GROMACS .gro file of C-alpha atoms in nm:
model
  339
    1MET     CA    1   9.551  21.495  -2.699
    2THR     CA    2   9.648  21.477  -2.332
    3SER     CA    3   9.817  21.153  -2.229
    4PRO     CA    4   9.718  20.970  -1.907
    5SER     CA    5  10.046  21.077  -1.745
    6ALA     CA    6  10.011  21.447  -1.828
    7GLU     CA    7   9.811  21.540  -1.518
    8ALA     CA    8  10.063  21.383  -1.282
    9THR     CA    9  10.336  21.569  -1.463
   10ARG     CA   10  10.162  21.900  -1.415
   11GLN     CA   11  10.147  21.837  -1.041
   12ASP     CA   12  10.505  21.743  -0.965
   13GLY     CA   13  10.707  21.819  -1.280
   14ARG     CA   14  10.847  21.466  -1.298
   15ILE     CA   15  10.825  21.244  -1.596
   16GLY     CA   16  11.001  20.928  -1.701
   17PRO     CA   17  11.067  20.798  -2.050
   18ALA     CA   18  10.795  20.580  -2.193
   19PRO     CA   19  10.879  20.211  -2.208
   20VAL     CA   20  11.034  20.131  -2.544
   21PRO     CA   21  10.963  19.787  -2.697
   22CYS     CA   22  11.245  19.583  -2.839
   23ARG     CA   23  11.385  19.723  -3.161
   24ALA     CA   24  11.243  19.462  -3.403
   25GLU     CA   25  10.892  19.480  -3.255
   26ALA     CA   26  10.898  19.859  -3.247
   27MET     CA   27  11.011  19.885  -3.611
   28ALA     CA   28  10.741  19.641  -3.728
   29GLU     CA   29  10.472  19.824  -3.534
   30ARG     CA   30  10.575  20.167  -3.664
   31ALA     CA   31  10.589  20.042  -4.024
   32ASN     CA   32  10.226  19.927  -4.015
   33ARG     CA   33  10.060  20.245  -3.890
   34PRO     CA   34  10.053  20.617  -3.973
   35LEU     CA   35  10.321  20.829  -3.812
   36ARG     CA   36  10.228  20.975  -3.475
   37MET     CA   37  10.323  21.342  -3.460
   38ALA     CA   38  10.392  21.555  -3.152
   39VAL     CA   39  10.464  21.927  -3.121
   40GLY     CA   40  10.692  22.045  -2.841
   41ILE     CA   41  10.747  22.403  -2.723
   42ALA     CA   42  11.005  22.513  -2.465
   43SER     CA   43  10.922  22.851  -2.313
   44ALA     CA   44  11.011  23.070  -2.016
   45GLY     CA   45  10.891  23.405  -1.890
   46ARG     CA   46  10.646  23.476  -2.173
   47PRO     CA   47  10.310  23.324  -2.078
   48SER     CA   48  10.100  23.561  -2.289
   49ILE     CA   49  10.303  23.494  -2.605
   50LEU     CA   50  10.299  23.121  -2.537
   51ARG     CA   51   9.924  23.121  -2.483
   52GLU     CA   52   9.861  23.316  -2.804
   53THR     CA   53  10.069  23.066  -3.002
   54ILE     CA   54   9.893  22.768  -2.841
   55ASP     CA   55   9.553  22.923  -2.912
   56TYR     CA   56   9.651  22.951  -3.277
   57LEU     CA   57   9.797  22.600  -3.303
   58THR     CA   58   9.483  22.438  -3.161
   59THR     CA   59   9.268  22.596  -3.435
   60LEU     CA   60   9.464  22.447  -3.723
   61PRO     CA   61   9.297  22.176  -3.935
   62ASP     CA   62   9.594  21.941  -3.887
   63GLN     CA   63   9.646  21.852  -3.523
   64PRO     CA   64   9.935  21.654  -3.368
   65GLU     CA   65   9.873  21.353  -3.148
   66ARG     CA   66  10.023  21.550  -2.861
   67LEU     CA   67  10.100  21.915  -2.794
   68ILE     CA   68  10.361  21.942  -2.518
   69VAL     CA   69  10.485  22.258  -2.346
   70CYS     CA   70  10.785  22.258  -2.111
   71VAL     CA   71  10.839  22.553  -1.877
   72PRO     CA   72  11.075  22.613  -1.581
   73THR     CA   73  10.790  22.722  -1.351
   74ILE     CA   74  10.417  22.661  -1.375
   75ASP     CA   75  10.358  23.039  -1.384
   76ASP     CA   76  10.533  23.044  -1.723
   77ALA     CA   77  10.234  22.850  -1.860
   78ALA     CA   78   9.963  23.065  -1.702
   79GLY     CA   79   9.628  23.001  -1.868
   80LEU     CA   80   9.728  22.661  -2.004
   81THR     CA   81   9.752  22.426  -1.709
   82GLU     CA   82   9.381  22.341  -1.694
   83ARG     CA   83   9.336  22.288  -2.066
   84LEU     CA   84   9.282  21.940  -2.204
   85ASP     CA   85   9.433  22.011  -2.545
   86VAL     CA   86   9.788  22.077  -2.420
   87GLU     CA   87  10.024  21.895  -2.184
   88VAL     CA   88  10.229  22.115  -1.952
   89ILE     CA   89  10.544  21.976  -1.796
   90VAL     CA   90  10.805  22.143  -1.576
   91GLY     CA   91  11.178  22.114  -1.641
   92SER     CA   92  11.502  22.283  -1.542
   93ARG     CA   93  11.547  22.629  -1.694
   94GLY     CA   94  11.734  22.631  -2.024
   95LEU     CA   95  11.640  22.553  -2.383
   96THR     CA   96  11.846  22.235  -2.411
   97SER     CA   97  11.728  22.082  -2.084
   98GLN     CA   98  11.365  22.173  -2.152
   99ARG     CA   99  11.379  22.019  -2.497
  100ASN     CA  100  11.526  21.702  -2.348
  101ARG     CA  101  11.226  21.681  -2.114
  102ILE     CA  102  10.999  21.712  -2.416
  103ILE     CA  103  11.182  21.424  -2.587
  104GLN     CA  104  11.123  21.208  -2.280
  105ALA     CA  105  10.757  21.303  -2.271
  106ALA     CA  106  10.703  21.237  -2.642
  107ALA     CA  107  10.883  20.901  -2.655
  108ASP     CA  108  10.566  20.718  -2.760
  109THR     CA  109  10.536  20.917  -3.085
  110ASP     CA  110  10.726  20.892  -3.413
  111VAL     CA  111  10.807  21.251  -3.513
  112LEU     CA  112  10.854  21.543  -3.275
  113ILE     CA  113  10.834  21.898  -3.409
  114PHE     CA  114  11.008  22.158  -3.193
  115LEU     CA  115  10.861  22.505  -3.235
  116ASP     CA  116  10.963  22.829  -3.066
  117ASP     CA  117  10.691  22.987  -2.856
  118ASP     CA  118  10.664  23.265  -3.117
  119PHE     CA  119  10.682  23.057  -3.436
  120ILE     CA  120  10.353  23.058  -3.629
  121PRO     CA  121  10.326  22.768  -3.877
  122ALA     CA  122  10.103  22.771  -4.183
  123ALA     CA  123   9.792  22.554  -4.179
  124THR     CA  124   9.965  22.287  -4.392
  125PHE     CA  125  10.294  22.284  -4.197
  126LEU     CA  126  10.227  21.966  -3.999
  127SER     CA  127  10.083  21.769  -4.291
  128ARG     CA  128  10.377  21.857  -4.514
  129MET     CA  129  10.630  21.756  -4.250
  130ALA     CA  130  10.440  21.433  -4.187
  131ALA     CA  131  10.437  21.354  -4.561
  132VAL     CA  132  10.813  21.403  -4.591
  133PHE     CA  133  10.892  21.175  -4.295
  134ALA     CA  134  10.645  20.911  -4.415
  135ALA     CA  135  10.780  20.908  -4.771
  136ASN     CA  136  11.148  20.926  -4.671
  137PRO     CA  137  11.236  20.680  -4.393
  138ASP     CA  138  11.598  20.793  -4.415
  139VAL     CA  139  11.514  21.151  -4.307
  140ALA     CA  140  11.619  21.203  -3.944
  141ILE     CA  141  11.572  21.579  -3.907
  142ALA     CA  142  11.396  21.847  -4.108
  143THR     CA  143  11.337  22.221  -4.098
  144GLY     CA  144  11.076  22.430  -4.274
  145GLU     CA  145  11.068  22.755  -4.469
  146VAL     CA  146  11.062  23.083  -4.271
  147LEU     CA  147  10.868  23.342  -4.469
  148ALA     CA  148  10.940  23.633  -4.233
  149ASP     CA  149  11.155  23.676  -3.924
  150GLY     CA  150  11.062  23.956  -3.686
  151ILE     CA  151  11.392  23.932  -3.500
  152LEU     CA  152  11.543  24.135  -3.784
  153ASP     CA  153  11.325  24.442  -3.739
  154GLY     CA  154  11.192  24.459  -3.385
  155GLY     CA  155  10.930  24.186  -3.392
  156LEU     CA  156  10.608  24.101  -3.575
  157SER     CA  157  10.256  24.092  -3.439
  158MET     CA  158  10.033  23.787  -3.469
  159SER     CA  159   9.808  23.975  -3.712
  160LYS     CA  160  10.106  24.058  -3.932
  161ALA     CA  161  10.223  23.696  -3.925
  162LEU     CA  162   9.878  23.575  -4.032
  163GLN     CA  163   9.877  23.830  -4.311
  164VAL     CA  164  10.214  23.703  -4.437
  165LEU     CA  165  10.086  23.344  -4.432
  166GLU     CA  166   9.760  23.432  -4.606
  167THR     CA  167   9.920  23.635  -4.886
  168ALA     CA  168  10.205  23.391  -4.957
  169ALA     CA  169  10.144  23.178  -5.263
  170GLU     CA  170  10.119  22.807  -5.193
  171GLY     CA  171  10.470  22.667  -5.234
  172ALA     CA  172  10.549  22.335  -5.393
  173GLU     CA  173  10.689  22.077  -5.156
  174GLN     CA  174  11.059  22.031  -5.222
  175VAL     CA  175  11.311  21.845  -5.008
  176THR     CA  176  11.673  21.957  -5.019
  177GLU     CA  177  11.976  21.861  -4.813
  178VAL     CA  178  12.081  22.107  -4.541
  179TYR     CA  179  12.374  22.119  -4.300
  180ASN     CA  180  12.152  22.180  -3.999
  181ALA     CA  181  11.792  22.244  -3.904
  182TYR     CA  182  11.694  22.574  -3.746
  183GLY     CA  183  11.572  22.562  -3.390
  184CYS     CA  184  11.262  22.777  -3.434
  185ASN     CA  185  11.103  22.493  -3.638
  186MET     CA  186  11.280  22.161  -3.624
  187ALA     CA  187  11.123  21.818  -3.678
  188VAL     CA  188  11.305  21.504  -3.564
  189ARG     CA  189  11.245  21.133  -3.602
  190LEU     CA  190  11.243  20.988  -3.253
  191SER     CA  191  11.354  20.631  -3.327
  192PRO     CA  192  11.726  20.717  -3.381
  193ILE     CA  193  11.715  20.954  -3.084
  194LEU     CA  194  11.583  20.683  -2.852
  195GLU     CA  195  11.794  20.405  -3.000
  196HIS     CA  196  12.121  20.599  -2.971
  197ALA     CA  197  12.033  20.796  -2.655
  198LEU     CA  198  12.077  21.132  -2.829
  199ALA     CA  199  12.001  21.453  -2.643
  200PHE     CA  200  12.047  21.827  -2.662
  201ASP     CA  201  12.374  21.925  -2.499
  202GLU     CA  202  12.295  22.077  -2.160
  203GLN     CA  203  12.646  22.222  -2.146
  204LEU     CA  204  12.496  22.488  -2.375
  205PRO     CA  205  12.301  22.672  -2.104
  206LEU     CA  206  12.010  22.914  -2.102
  207TYR     CA  207  11.914  22.990  -2.466
  208GLY     CA  208  12.159  22.725  -2.595
  209TRP     CA  209  12.314  22.925  -2.880
  210LEU     CA  210  12.384  22.688  -3.175
  211GLU     CA  211  12.211  22.398  -3.003
  212ASP     CA  212  12.031  22.331  -3.331
  213VAL     CA  213  12.361  22.290  -3.519
  214ASP     CA  214  12.499  22.059  -3.251
  215PHE     CA  215  12.188  21.842  -3.239
  216SER     CA  216  12.148  21.836  -3.618
  217ARG     CA  217  12.502  21.714  -3.674
  218SER     CA  218  12.464  21.451  -3.401
  219ILE     CA  219  12.146  21.299  -3.546
  220ALA     CA  220  12.277  21.335  -3.904
  221ARG     CA  221  12.498  21.035  -3.834
  222TYR     CA  222  12.180  20.826  -3.848
  223GLY     CA  223  11.986  20.985  -4.132
  224ARG     CA  224  11.942  21.279  -4.366
  225SER     CA  225  11.913  21.643  -4.260
  226VAL     CA  226  11.674  21.826  -4.493
  227ARG     CA  227  11.488  22.149  -4.557
  228VAL     CA  228  11.124  22.122  -4.661
  229GLU     CA  229  11.024  22.400  -4.899
  230GLY     CA  230  10.651  22.452  -4.869
  231ALA     CA  231  10.637  22.373  -4.495
  232ARG     CA  232  10.608  22.738  -4.406
  233GLY     CA  233  10.583  22.962  -4.106
  234VAL     CA  234  10.658  23.304  -3.960
  235HIS     CA  235  10.886  23.378  -3.665
  236LEU     CA  236  10.743  23.668  -3.466
  237GLY     CA  237  11.079  23.749  -3.304
  238VAL     CA  238  10.913  23.914  -3.005
  239ARG     CA  239  11.177  24.095  -2.800
  240SER     CA  240  11.015  24.097  -2.455
  241GLY     CA  241  11.256  23.966  -2.193
  242ARG     CA  242  11.538  23.903  -2.438
  243GLN     CA  243  11.873  23.785  -2.311
  244PRO     CA  244  12.125  24.058  -2.215
  245GLY     CA  245  12.371  24.124  -2.496
  246ARG     CA  246  12.683  24.035  -2.301
  247ARG     CA  247  12.569  23.678  -2.246
  248LEU     CA  248  12.472  23.627  -2.607
  249GLY     CA  249  12.795  23.790  -2.729
  250TYR     CA  250  13.000  23.555  -2.515
  251SER     CA  251  12.809  23.255  -2.651
  252GLN     CA  252  12.865  23.375  -3.008
  253VAL     CA  253  13.234  23.296  -2.959
  254ALA     CA  254  13.249  23.032  -2.686
  255ASN     CA  255  12.981  22.801  -2.823
  256PRO     CA  256  13.128  22.758  -3.175
  257VAL     CA  257  13.468  22.682  -3.020
  258TYR     CA  258  13.302  22.423  -2.795
  259LEU     CA  259  13.132  22.260  -3.095
  260ILE     CA  260  13.464  22.242  -3.282
  261ARG     CA  261  13.606  22.045  -2.991
  262LYS     CA  262  13.299  21.817  -2.990
  263GLY     CA  263  13.326  21.760  -3.362
  264THR     CA  264  12.974  21.883  -3.443
  265MET     CA  265  13.086  22.199  -3.622
  266SER     CA  266  13.373  22.231  -3.865
  267LYS     CA  267  13.651  22.475  -3.787
  268GLY     CA  268  13.585  22.670  -4.108
  269ARG     CA  269  13.214  22.716  -4.032
  270ALA     CA  270  13.282  22.808  -3.671
  271VAL     CA  271  13.547  23.069  -3.754
  272ALA     CA  272  13.322  23.219  -4.022
  273GLN     CA  273  13.031  23.229  -3.775
  274ILE     CA  274  13.240  23.402  -3.508
  275GLY     CA  275  13.376  23.651  -3.760
  276ARG     CA  276  13.029  23.742  -3.890
  277ASN     CA  277  12.899  23.795  -3.538
  278ILE     CA  278  13.187  24.020  -3.432
  279LEU     CA  279  13.160  24.217  -3.756
  280ALA     CA  280  12.782  24.259  -3.718
  281ASN     CA  281  12.816  24.377  -3.358
  282THR     CA  282  13.094  24.622  -3.447
  283ARG     CA  283  12.898  24.760  -3.740
  284GLY     CA  284  12.582  24.787  -3.531
  285LEU     CA  285  12.767  24.977  -3.262
  286LEU     CA  286  12.919  25.218  -3.514
  287PHE     CA  287  12.583  25.281  -3.683
  288ASN     CA  288  12.391  25.307  -3.356
  289ASP     CA  289  12.166  25.002  -3.396
  290ARG     CA  290  11.893  25.063  -3.137
  291LEU     CA  291  11.714  24.731  -3.186
  292ILE     CA  292  11.997  24.519  -3.044
  293ASP     CA  293  12.236  24.558  -2.752
  294ARG     CA  294  12.538  24.570  -2.981
  295TRP     CA  295  12.772  24.707  -2.714
  296GLY     CA  296  12.680  24.425  -2.478
  297ARG     CA  297  12.727  24.165  -2.750
  298LEU     CA  298  13.063  24.306  -2.859
  299ASN     CA  299  13.174  24.319  -2.496
  300GLY     CA  300  13.080  23.952  -2.464
  301ASN     CA  301  13.264  23.870  -2.787
  302LEU     CA  302  13.583  24.030  -2.658
  303LEU     CA  303  13.555  23.866  -2.317
  304ALA     CA  304  13.519  23.524  -2.480
  305LEU     CA  305  13.822  23.587  -2.702
  306SER     CA  306  14.019  23.686  -2.394
  307ASP     CA  307  13.909  23.369  -2.214
  308LEU     CA  308  14.000  23.165  -2.519
  309LEU     CA  309  14.354  23.299  -2.511
  310VAL     CA  310  14.400  23.196  -2.148
  311GLY     CA  311  14.227  22.862  -2.194
  312ARG     CA  312  13.912  22.912  -1.989
  313ALA     CA  313  13.646  22.981  -2.253
  314SER     CA  314  13.336  22.772  -2.184
  315PRO     CA  315  12.966  22.802  -2.275
  316SER     CA  316  12.874  22.778  -1.906
  317ARG     CA  317  13.067  23.098  -1.823
  318ILE     CA  318  12.757  23.300  -1.909
  319LEU     CA  319  12.598  23.169  -1.589
  320GLU     CA  320  12.846  23.386  -1.398
  321PHE     CA  321  12.726  23.708  -1.565
  322GLY     CA  322  12.471  23.835  -1.313
  323ASN     CA  323  12.112  23.728  -1.265
  324PRO     CA  324  11.930  23.558  -1.553
  325SER     CA  325  11.667  23.753  -1.738
  326PRO     CA  326  11.303  23.636  -1.736
  327ARG     CA  327  11.343  23.470  -2.074
  328GLU     CA  328  11.649  23.255  -2.128
  329MET     CA  329  11.580  23.135  -2.481
  330PRO     CA  330  11.572  23.410  -2.743
  331SER     CA  331  11.572  23.281  -3.096
  332PRO     CA  332  11.841  23.427  -3.321
  333SER     CA  333  11.725  23.512  -3.669
  334ILE     CA  334  11.755  23.257  -3.945
  335ALA     CA  335  11.980  23.498  -4.132
  336THR     CA  336  12.209  23.529  -3.830
  337LYS     CA  337  12.244  23.153  -3.790
  338ARG     CA  338  12.253  23.052  -4.156
  339ARG     CA  339  12.576  22.870  -4.234
   0.00000   0.00000   0.00000
């Protein structure tokens, strides 16, 4: 599973995009062979969680051609750097920049599946995604079915996630159109990404709130965005090292406004998203929600609204709010981000 360049990457953190043949030759070659699948995981500050997820992934009956992990420091991948079944690369801290490094590293494959470091896919997840991309050449991006999301109730253990997967009835594979994929499990076809030089927006720093919406709407210009019922998994939602509430609260307002200006999120969706977030934070504060830093989030919401009024609201403003926490990329719940 490890590519010849993986070892050099582990040593110095540098990697360059794989050479891409001319378009006609590449299309003919890809059409005459099975799709090559890669799995990419961006992680920071949670080596034990990352290792547990990798240990699980490498036991599944369906294995990707490549399993790539991108971390900001080599210590974030403790216990993985000497393994032959995973490639570890080093990239600048931040979900969007780390995912861009994974795209560069996986450029010789056909479909890249981004998973959060605490997303546990069912045994058939990869094969079902592969089948959808093989049967539907017009699909550019896809997301699976989340059976349980621990971010809603303080986090799930690995044993609980496995229990959910084992007890869930086998779901029929159904493909439906969706506005955007969800970042905790997001499969993309690499050919339009490479051909049109698409990338995650690194102006969305740290955990990159709504980066999945932005990227989905960018790639949707070149193919369908779908949800694959039956490609299932569980999001543990582990809370260790989560981002301080003020930063996330600021992003809940500033990032949708930024995406409106980019044209990757409609004004109606963005306003509704902002309103739901402010309402949830206010309600959580009033009802003493102890699972989430509601005061910090509401404070961030109000600060972003104030900045918006004076014309200085920007996603990058969160970099000014003190020292970053160990983990910069918490995954909001599917319910929170559902449009």
